[in-house]
Coordinates of C-alpha atoms and ligand atoms in Angstrom, one line a residue:
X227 CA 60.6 254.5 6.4
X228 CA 60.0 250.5 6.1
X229 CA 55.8 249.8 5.3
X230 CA 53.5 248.6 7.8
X231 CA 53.7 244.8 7.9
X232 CA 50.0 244.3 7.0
X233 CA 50.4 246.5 3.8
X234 CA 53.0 243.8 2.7
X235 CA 50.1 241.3 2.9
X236 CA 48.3 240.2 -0.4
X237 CA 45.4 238.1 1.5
X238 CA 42.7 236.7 -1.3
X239 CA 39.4 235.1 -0.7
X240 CA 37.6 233.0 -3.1
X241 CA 33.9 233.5 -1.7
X242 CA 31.4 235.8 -1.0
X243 CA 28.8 234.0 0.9
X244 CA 28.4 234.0 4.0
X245 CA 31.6 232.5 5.2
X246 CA 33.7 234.5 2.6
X247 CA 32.2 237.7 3.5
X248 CA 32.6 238.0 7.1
X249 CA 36.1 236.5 6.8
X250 CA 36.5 239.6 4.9
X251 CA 35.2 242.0 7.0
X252 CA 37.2 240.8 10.3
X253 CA 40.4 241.6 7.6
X254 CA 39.2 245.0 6.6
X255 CA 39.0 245.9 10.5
X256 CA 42.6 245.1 10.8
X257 CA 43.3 247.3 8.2
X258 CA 43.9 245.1 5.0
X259 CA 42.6 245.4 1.4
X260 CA 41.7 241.4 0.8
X261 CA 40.8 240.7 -2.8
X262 CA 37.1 239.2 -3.1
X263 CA 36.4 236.7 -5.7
X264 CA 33.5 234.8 -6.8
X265 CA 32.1 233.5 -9.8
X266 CA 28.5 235.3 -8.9
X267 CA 27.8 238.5 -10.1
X268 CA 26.6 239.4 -6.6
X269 CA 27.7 238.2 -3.1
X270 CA 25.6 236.5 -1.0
X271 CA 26.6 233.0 -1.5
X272 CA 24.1 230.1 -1.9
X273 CA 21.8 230.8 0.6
X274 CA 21.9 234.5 0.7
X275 CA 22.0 234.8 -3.3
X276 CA 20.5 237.6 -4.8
X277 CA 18.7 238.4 -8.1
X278 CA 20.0 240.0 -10.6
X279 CA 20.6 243.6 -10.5
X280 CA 18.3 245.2 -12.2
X281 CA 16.2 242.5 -12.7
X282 CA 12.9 240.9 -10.9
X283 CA 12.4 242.4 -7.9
X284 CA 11.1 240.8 -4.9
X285 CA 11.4 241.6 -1.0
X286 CA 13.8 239.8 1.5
X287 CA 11.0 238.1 3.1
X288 CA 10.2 236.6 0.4
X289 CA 13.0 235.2 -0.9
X290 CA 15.0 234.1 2.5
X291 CA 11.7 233.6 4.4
X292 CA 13.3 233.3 7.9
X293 CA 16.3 233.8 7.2
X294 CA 15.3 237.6 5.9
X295 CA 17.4 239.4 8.5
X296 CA 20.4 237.2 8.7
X297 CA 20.7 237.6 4.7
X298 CA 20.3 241.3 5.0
X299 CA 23.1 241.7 8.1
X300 CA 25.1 239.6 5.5
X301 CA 24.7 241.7 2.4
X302 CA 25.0 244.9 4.5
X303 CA 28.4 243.8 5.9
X304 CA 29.9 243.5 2.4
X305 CA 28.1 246.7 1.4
X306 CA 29.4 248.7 4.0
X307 CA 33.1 247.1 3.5
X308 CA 32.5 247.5 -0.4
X309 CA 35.4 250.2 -1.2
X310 CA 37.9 248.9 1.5
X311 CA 38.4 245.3 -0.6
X312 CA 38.8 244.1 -4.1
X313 CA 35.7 243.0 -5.1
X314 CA 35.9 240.6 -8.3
X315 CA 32.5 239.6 -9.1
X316 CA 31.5 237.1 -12.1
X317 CA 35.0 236.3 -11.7
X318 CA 36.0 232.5 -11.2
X319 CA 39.6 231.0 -10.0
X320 CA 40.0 228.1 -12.1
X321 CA 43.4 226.5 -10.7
X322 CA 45.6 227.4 -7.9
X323 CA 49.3 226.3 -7.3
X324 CA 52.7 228.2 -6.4
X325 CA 50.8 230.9 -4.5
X326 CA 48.8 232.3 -7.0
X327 CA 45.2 231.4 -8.5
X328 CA 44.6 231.3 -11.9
X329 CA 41.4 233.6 -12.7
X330 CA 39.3 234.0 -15.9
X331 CA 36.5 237.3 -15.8
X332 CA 34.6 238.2 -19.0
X333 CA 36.7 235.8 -21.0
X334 CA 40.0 237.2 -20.2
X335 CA 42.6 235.6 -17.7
X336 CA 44.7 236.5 -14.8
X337 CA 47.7 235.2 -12.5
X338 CA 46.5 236.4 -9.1
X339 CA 49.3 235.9 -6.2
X340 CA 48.5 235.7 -2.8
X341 CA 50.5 235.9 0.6
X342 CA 47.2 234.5 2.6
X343 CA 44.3 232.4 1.0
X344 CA 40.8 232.2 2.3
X345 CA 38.8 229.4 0.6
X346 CA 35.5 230.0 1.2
X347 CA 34.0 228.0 -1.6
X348 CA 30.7 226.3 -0.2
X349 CA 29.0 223.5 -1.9
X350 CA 26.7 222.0 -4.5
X351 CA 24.2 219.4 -4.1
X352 CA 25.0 215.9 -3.7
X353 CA 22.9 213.4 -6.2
X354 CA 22.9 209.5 -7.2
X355 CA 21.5 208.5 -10.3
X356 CA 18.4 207.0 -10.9
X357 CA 16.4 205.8 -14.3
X358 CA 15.1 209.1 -16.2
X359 CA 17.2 211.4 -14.4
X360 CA 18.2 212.8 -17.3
X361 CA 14.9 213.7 -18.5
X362 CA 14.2 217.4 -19.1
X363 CA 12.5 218.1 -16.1
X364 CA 14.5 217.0 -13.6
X365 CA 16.5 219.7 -11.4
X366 CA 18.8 219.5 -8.3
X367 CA 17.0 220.8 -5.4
X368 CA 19.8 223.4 -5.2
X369 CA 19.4 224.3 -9.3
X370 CA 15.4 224.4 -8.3
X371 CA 15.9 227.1 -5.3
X372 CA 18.2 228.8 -7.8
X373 CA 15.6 229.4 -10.4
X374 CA 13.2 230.5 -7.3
X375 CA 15.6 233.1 -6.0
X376 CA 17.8 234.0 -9.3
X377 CA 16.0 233.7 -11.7
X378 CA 12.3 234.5 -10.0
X379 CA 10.9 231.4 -11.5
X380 CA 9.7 227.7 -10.8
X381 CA 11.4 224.6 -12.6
X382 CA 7.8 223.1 -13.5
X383 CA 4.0 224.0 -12.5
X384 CA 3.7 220.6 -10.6
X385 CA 6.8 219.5 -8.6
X386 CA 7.7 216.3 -6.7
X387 CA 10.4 216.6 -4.3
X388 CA 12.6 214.0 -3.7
X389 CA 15.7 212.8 -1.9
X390 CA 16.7 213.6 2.0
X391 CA 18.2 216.4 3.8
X392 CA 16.8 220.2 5.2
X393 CA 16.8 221.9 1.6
X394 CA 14.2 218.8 0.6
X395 CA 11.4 220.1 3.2
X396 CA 12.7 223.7 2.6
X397 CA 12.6 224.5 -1.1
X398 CA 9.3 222.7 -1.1
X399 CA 7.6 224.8 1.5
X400 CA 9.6 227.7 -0.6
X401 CA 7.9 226.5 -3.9
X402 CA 4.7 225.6 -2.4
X403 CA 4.9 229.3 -0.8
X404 CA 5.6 230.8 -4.3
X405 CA 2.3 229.3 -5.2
X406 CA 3.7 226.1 -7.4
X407 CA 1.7 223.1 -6.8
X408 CA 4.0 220.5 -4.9
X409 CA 3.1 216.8 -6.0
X410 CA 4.6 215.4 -2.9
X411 CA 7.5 215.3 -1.0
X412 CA 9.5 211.8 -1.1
X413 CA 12.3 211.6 1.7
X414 CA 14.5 208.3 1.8
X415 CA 15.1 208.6 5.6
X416 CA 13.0 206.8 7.4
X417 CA 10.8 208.3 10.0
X418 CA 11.8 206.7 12.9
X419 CA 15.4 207.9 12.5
X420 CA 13.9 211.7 12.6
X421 CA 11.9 210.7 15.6
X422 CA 15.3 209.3 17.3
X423 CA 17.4 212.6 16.2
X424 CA 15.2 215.0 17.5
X425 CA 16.5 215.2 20.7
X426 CA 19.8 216.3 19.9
X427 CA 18.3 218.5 17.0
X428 CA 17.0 220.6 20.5
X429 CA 20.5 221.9 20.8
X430 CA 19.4 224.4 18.8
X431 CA 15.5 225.1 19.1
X432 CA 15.1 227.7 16.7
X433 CA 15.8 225.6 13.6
X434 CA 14.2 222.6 14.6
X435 CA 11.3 224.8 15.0
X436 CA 11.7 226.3 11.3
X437 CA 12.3 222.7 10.0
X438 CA 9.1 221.4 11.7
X439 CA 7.5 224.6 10.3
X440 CA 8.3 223.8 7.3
X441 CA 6.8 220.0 7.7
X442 CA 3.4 221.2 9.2
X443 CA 3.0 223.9 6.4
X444 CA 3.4 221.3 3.8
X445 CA 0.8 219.0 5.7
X446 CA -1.6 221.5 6.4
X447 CA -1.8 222.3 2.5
X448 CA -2.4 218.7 2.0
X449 CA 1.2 217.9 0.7
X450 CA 2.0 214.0 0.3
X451 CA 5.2 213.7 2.5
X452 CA 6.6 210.0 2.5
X453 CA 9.1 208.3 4.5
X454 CA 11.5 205.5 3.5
X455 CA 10.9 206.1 0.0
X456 CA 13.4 204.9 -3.2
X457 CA 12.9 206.2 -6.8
X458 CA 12.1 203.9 -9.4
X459 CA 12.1 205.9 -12.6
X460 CA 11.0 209.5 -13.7
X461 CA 8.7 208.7 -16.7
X462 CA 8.6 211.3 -19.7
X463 CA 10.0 211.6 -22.9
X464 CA 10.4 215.0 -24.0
X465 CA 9.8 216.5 -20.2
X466 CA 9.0 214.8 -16.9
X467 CA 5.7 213.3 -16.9
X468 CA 5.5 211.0 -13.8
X469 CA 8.1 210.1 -10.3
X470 CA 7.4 206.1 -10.0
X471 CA 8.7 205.4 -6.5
X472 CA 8.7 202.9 -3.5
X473 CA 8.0 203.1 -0.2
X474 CA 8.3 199.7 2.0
X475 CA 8.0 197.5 -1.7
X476 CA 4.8 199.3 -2.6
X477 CA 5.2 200.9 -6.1
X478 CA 3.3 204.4 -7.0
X479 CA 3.3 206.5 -9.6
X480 CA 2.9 210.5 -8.9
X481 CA 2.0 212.8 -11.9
X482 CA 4.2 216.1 -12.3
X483 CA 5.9 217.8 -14.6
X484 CA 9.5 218.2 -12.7
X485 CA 11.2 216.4 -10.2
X486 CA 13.6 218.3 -7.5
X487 CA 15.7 216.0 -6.2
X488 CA 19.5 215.8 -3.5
X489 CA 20.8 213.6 -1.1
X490 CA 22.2 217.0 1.1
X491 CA 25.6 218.9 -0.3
X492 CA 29.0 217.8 -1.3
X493 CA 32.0 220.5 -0.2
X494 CA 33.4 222.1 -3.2
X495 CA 37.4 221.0 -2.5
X496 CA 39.1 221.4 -5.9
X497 CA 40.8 224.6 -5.1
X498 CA 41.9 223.4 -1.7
X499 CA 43.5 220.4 -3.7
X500 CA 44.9 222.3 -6.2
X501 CA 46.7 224.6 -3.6
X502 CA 48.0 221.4 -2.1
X503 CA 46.3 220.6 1.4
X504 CA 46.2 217.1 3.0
X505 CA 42.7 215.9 3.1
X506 CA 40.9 213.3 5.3
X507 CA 37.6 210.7 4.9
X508 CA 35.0 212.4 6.9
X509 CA 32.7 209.7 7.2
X510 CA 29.5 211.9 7.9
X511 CA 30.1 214.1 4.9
X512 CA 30.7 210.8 3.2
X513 CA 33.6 212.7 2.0
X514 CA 37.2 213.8 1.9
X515 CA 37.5 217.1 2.9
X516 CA 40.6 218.9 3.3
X517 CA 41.6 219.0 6.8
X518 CA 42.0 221.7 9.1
X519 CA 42.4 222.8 12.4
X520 CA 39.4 224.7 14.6
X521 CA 40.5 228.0 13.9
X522 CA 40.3 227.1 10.0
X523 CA 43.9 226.6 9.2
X524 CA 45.1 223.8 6.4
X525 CA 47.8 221.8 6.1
X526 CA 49.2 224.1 3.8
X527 CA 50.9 227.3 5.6
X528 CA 48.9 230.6 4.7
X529 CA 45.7 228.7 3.1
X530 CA 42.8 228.7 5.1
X531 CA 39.2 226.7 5.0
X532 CA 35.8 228.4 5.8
X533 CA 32.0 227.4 5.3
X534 CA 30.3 224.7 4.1
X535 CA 33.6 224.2 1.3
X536 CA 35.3 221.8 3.9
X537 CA 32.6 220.2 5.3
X538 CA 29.0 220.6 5.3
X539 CA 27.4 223.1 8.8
X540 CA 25.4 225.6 7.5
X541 CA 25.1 229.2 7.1
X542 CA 25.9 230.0 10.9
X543 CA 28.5 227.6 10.6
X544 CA 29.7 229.4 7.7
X545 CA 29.6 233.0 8.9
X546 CA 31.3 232.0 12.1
X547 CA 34.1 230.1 10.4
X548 CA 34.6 232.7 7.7
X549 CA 35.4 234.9 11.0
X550 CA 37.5 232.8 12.6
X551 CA 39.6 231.7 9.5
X552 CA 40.1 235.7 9.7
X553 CA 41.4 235.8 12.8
X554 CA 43.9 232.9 12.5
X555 CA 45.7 234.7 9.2
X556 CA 46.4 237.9 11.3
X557 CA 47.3 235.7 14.3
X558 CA 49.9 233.6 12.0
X559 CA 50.5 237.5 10.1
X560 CA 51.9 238.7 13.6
X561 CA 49.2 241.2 13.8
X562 CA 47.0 241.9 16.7
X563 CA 43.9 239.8 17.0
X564 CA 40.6 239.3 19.4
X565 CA 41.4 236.3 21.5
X566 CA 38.2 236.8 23.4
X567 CA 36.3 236.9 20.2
X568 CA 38.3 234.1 18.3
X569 CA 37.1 231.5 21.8
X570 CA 33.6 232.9 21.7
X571 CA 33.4 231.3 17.7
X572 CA 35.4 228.4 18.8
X573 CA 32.5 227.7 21.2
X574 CA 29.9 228.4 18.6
X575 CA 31.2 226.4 15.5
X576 CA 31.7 223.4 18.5
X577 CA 27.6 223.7 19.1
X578 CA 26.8 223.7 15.6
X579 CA 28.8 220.8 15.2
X580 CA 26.9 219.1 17.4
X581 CA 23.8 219.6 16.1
X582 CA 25.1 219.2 12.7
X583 CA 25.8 215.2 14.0
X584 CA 22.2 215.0 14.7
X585 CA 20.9 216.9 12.0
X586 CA 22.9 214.5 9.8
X587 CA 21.3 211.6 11.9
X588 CA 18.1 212.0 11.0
X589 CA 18.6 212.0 7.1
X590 CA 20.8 209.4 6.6
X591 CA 22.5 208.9 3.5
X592 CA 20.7 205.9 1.7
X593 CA 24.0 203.7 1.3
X594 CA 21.6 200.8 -1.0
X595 CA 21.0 203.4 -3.6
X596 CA 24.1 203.4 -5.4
X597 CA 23.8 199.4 -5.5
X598 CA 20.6 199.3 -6.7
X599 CA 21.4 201.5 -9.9
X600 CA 20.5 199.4 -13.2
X601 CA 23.5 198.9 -15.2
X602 CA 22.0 201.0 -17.9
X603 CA 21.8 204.1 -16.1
X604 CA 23.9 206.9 -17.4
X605 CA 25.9 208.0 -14.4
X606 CA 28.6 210.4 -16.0
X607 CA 26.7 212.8 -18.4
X608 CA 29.8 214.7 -20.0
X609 CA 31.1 211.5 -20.8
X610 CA 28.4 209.2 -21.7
X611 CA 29.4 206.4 -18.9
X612 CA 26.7 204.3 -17.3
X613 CA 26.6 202.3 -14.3
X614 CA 27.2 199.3 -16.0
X615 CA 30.7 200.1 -17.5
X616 CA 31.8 201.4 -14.3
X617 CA 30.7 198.5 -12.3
X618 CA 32.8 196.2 -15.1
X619 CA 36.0 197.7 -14.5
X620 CA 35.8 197.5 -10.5
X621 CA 34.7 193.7 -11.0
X622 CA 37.0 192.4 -13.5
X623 CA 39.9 193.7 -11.4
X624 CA 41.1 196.4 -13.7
X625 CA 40.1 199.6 -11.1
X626 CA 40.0 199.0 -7.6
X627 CA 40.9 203.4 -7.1
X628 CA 38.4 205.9 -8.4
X629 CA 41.3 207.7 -10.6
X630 CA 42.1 204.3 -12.3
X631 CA 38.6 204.1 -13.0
X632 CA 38.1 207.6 -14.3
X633 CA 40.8 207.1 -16.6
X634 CA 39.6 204.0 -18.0
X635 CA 35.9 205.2 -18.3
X636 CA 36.6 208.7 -18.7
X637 CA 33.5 209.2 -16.1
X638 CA 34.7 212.3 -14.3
X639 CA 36.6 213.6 -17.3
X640 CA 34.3 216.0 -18.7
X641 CA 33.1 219.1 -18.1
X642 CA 31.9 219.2 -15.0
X643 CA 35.3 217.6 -13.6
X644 CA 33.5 214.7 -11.2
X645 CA 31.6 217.8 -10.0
X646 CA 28.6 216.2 -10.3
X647 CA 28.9 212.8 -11.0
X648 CA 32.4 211.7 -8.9
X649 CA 29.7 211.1 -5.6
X650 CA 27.9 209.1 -7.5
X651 CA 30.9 207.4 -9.0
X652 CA 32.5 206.9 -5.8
X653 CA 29.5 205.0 -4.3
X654 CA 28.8 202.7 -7.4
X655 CA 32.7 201.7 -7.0
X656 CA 32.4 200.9 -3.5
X657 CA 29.5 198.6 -3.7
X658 CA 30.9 196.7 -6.5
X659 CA 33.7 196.3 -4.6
X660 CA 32.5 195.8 -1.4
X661 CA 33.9 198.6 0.4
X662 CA 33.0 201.7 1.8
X663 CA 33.3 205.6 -0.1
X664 CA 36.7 206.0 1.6
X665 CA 37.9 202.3 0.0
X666 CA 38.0 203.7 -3.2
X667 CA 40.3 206.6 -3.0
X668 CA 39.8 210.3 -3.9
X669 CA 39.1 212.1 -7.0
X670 CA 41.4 213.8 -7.6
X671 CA 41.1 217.7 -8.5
X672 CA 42.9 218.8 -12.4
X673 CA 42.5 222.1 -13.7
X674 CA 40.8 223.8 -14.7
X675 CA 37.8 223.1 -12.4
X676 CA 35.2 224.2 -14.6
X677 CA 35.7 224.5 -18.3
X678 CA 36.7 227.8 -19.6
X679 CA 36.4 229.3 -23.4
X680 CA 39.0 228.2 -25.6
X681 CA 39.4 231.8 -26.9
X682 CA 40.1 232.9 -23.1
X683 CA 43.2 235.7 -22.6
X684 CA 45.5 237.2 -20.8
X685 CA 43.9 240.4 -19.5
X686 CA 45.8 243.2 -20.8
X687 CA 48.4 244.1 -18.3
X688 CA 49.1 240.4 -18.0
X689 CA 49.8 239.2 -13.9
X690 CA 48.3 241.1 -11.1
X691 CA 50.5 241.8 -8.6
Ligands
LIG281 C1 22.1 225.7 -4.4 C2 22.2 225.7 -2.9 C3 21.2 226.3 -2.2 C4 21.2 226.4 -0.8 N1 20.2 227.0 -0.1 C5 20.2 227.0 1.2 C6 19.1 227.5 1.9 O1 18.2 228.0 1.4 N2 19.1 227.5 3.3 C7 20.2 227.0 4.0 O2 20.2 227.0 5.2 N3 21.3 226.5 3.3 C8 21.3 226.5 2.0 N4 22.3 225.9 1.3 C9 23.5 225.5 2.1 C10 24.3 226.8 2.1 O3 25.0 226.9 0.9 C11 25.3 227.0 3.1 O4 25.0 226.6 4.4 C12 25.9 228.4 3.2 O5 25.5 229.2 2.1 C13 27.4 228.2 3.1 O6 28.0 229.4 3.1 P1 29.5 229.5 2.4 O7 29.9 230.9 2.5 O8 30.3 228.4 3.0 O9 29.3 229.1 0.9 P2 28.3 229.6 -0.2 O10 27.2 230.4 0.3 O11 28.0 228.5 -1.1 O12 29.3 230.6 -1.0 C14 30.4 230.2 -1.8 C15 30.7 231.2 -2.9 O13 31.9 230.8 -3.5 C16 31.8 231.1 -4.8 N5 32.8 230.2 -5.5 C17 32.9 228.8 -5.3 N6 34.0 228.4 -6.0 C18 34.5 229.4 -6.7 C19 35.5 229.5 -7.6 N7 36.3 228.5 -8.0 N8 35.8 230.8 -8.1 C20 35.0 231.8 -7.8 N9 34.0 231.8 -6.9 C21 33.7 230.6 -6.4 C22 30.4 230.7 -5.2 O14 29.9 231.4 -6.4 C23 29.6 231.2 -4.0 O15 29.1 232.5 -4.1 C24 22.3 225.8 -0.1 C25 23.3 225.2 -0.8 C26 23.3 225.2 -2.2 C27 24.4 224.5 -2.9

């Protein structure tokens, strides 16, 4: 007797947030065993990340705040799929190519091959240079809610909060909540573009209300919030002592002791590269993404993209998509599928999109940052290249592509891979060439995409198969 097709099927997903989890759990009701992977020691994701095990405990309330039930339907799904998929915690995929990823888990390393890919990756925050950003002290707003929920602790006792986006006004009100004093809030979108978005942020009521929550909290416990605002330099030597900062030409200078700061998230692609899918220049994401089609399908037969890791919508986004990306690997696996249900997130990810677009309206993405970086600023930290010798090989001719440029800079080339830096990179190029983000190419992905131990193995038993 021949198998059942679907037990021929080796479907992976490399994700367990929100997106990667419900993409799972629409596979397991078909009747397949995916493999799970992430890099966390727990699922949850970004948003939905929880502490340790065994370690500080606090309840859901308190560290999702509204979000408290949708993070607990989210960790109950994979709960109650737990023993019906491979679930490869602390486990990252490091490269991807011939239909297989290349893993590494407690220092040993793995050949994992796939017949379906799910990439459910999400994203990391998105930041520009500026003087003193180096300086002890200073802390994505991502790596700042981090320490909140994972590591149950603040990244200074007196925070400034700086840069644009929802996480700016949110992991403030979340620090101010946790009873850290919160300096001020510095947003570089102007007011009146808010004021002009928020009638297409009323497509979805319920989060503009949390978002202006969020706003009147912070007011009403006599939080600083400025508009329009630019950083001038973080001042400190051994730790932050000061955010110096303008807002219509007028300098100030705040006292704190850490700065949070992100211009919103940048999608984490390199896998999707790596496995070979066409991308495009979304101009909103101020990106290329890799591109796929509603239902979540890439370029690249069998690979699919879900959640915020091809483009920037959220954890409802990210839930729905993971879903749908689901059902379009057993639609393109021959096996039987929910049409009705497939439409129904069709519909949904189309509205979210929609008020992603004005969401993304109202905190623009300052585009005279990146030319107003002083030539001495180190932009590349792995590699020790500032602003200055970047802007000297896109002037005197010698890089007019972002890949020329890394390779005569080396900015990009260390250990974070252009992880955190190639944004950053990107924009500096384009001003000093007069261009926009998509004139100067794409960064492209080399493994491995984050550095792994020299002394790293082949598990014992070598490939999975
Ligand atoms: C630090 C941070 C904090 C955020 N906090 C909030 C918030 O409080 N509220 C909010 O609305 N939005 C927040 N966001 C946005 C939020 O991430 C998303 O909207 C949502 O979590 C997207 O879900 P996702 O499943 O697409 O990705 P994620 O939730 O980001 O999950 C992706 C998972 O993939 C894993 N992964 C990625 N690459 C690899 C790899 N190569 N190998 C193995 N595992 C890998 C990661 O460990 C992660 O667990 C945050 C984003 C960041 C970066």
């Amino acid at each position: 007797m021949s198998a059942a097709p679907h037990t021929l099927l080796k479907p992976v997903i490399v994700g367990a947030g929100p997106a990667g989890i419900r993409a799972a759990e629409a596979l397991v009701a078909a009747g397949l065993r995916p493999v799970v992977i992430d890099e966390a020691a727990r699922w949850g994701g970004q948003i939905y990340r929880q502490p340790p095990e065994g370690g500080f405990v606090r309840p859901k309330s308190a560290l999702y705040g509204f979000e408290a039930g949708k993070a607990d339907a989210v960790h109950r799904a994979m709960a109650t799929i737990r023993d019906r998929v491979d679930y490869r915690p602390r486990t990252l995929a490091w490269n991807c190519e011939e239909r297989a990823l290349d893993l590494l888990c407690d220092g040993a390393t793995e050949v994992l091959p796939f017949s379906h890919l799910i990439l459910a990756t999400g994203a990391t925050d998105r930041v520009l240079p500026f003087p003193g950003w180096t300086t002890p002290g200073v802390f994505t707003l991502g790596g700042s809610q981090v320490a909140l929920k994972f590591q149950g602790c603040a990244v200074g006792r007196r925070v400034t909060f700086l840069g644009t986006g929802p996480l700016l006004y949110l992991v403030a009100y979340q620090y101010l909540k946790a009873g850290v004093e919160v300096a001020g809030v510095f947003d570089t979108a102007p007011f009146d573009a808010q004021a002009r978005a928020a009638a297409g942020m009323l497509r979805d009521p319920a989060t503009l209300a949390k978002g202006l929550c969020y706003v009147g909290w912070l007011r009403a416990h006599g939080v600083t919030i400025r508009n329009n605002v630019r950083p001038v330099r973080v001042e400190g030597g051994e730790r932050v002592e000061a955010l110096v900062w303008t807002q219509d030409g007028r300098e100030e200078r705040t006292p704190c002791d850490a700065v949070a700061f992100g211009l919103g998230l940048r999608s984490e692609t390199q896998l999707a590269d790596l496995a070979g899918c066409r991308f495009r220049f979304d101009a909103m994401d101020r990106a290329w993404l890799p591109e796929r089609d509603p239902a979540g399908r890439s370029s690249v037969a069998g690979v699919y993209l879900a959640g915020d890791g091809s483009g920037i919508a959220g954890a409802d986004a990210a839930e729905a998509a993971g879903e749908r990306a689901a059902l379009a690997l057993l639609e393109d696996a021959g096996l039987a599928f929910a049409h009705e249900r497939a439409a129904t997130l069709d519909h949904k990810l189309a509205r979210i999109a929609a008020f992603r677009r004005a969401l993304s309206a109202a905190f623009p993405f300052p585009d005279d940052w990146a030319g107003a970086i002083a030539d001495d600023t180190m932009v590349c930290r792995c590699e020790g290249v500032t602003a200055g010798a970047l802007r000297a090989v896109a002037t005197t001719g010698q890089a007019r592509e972002i890949n020329r440029a890394k390779a005569l800079t080396r900015a990009g080339m260390g250990r974070c891979q252009g992880r955190m830096c190639g944004a950053a990179t990107t924009e500096l190029l384009a001003r000093a060439l007069g261009t926009g983000p998509d004139g100067v190419g794409r960064l492209r992905a080399q493994p491995p995409i984050k550095p792994l131990p020299v002394a790293a193995e082949p598990a014992s038993g070598g490939s999975a198969s």
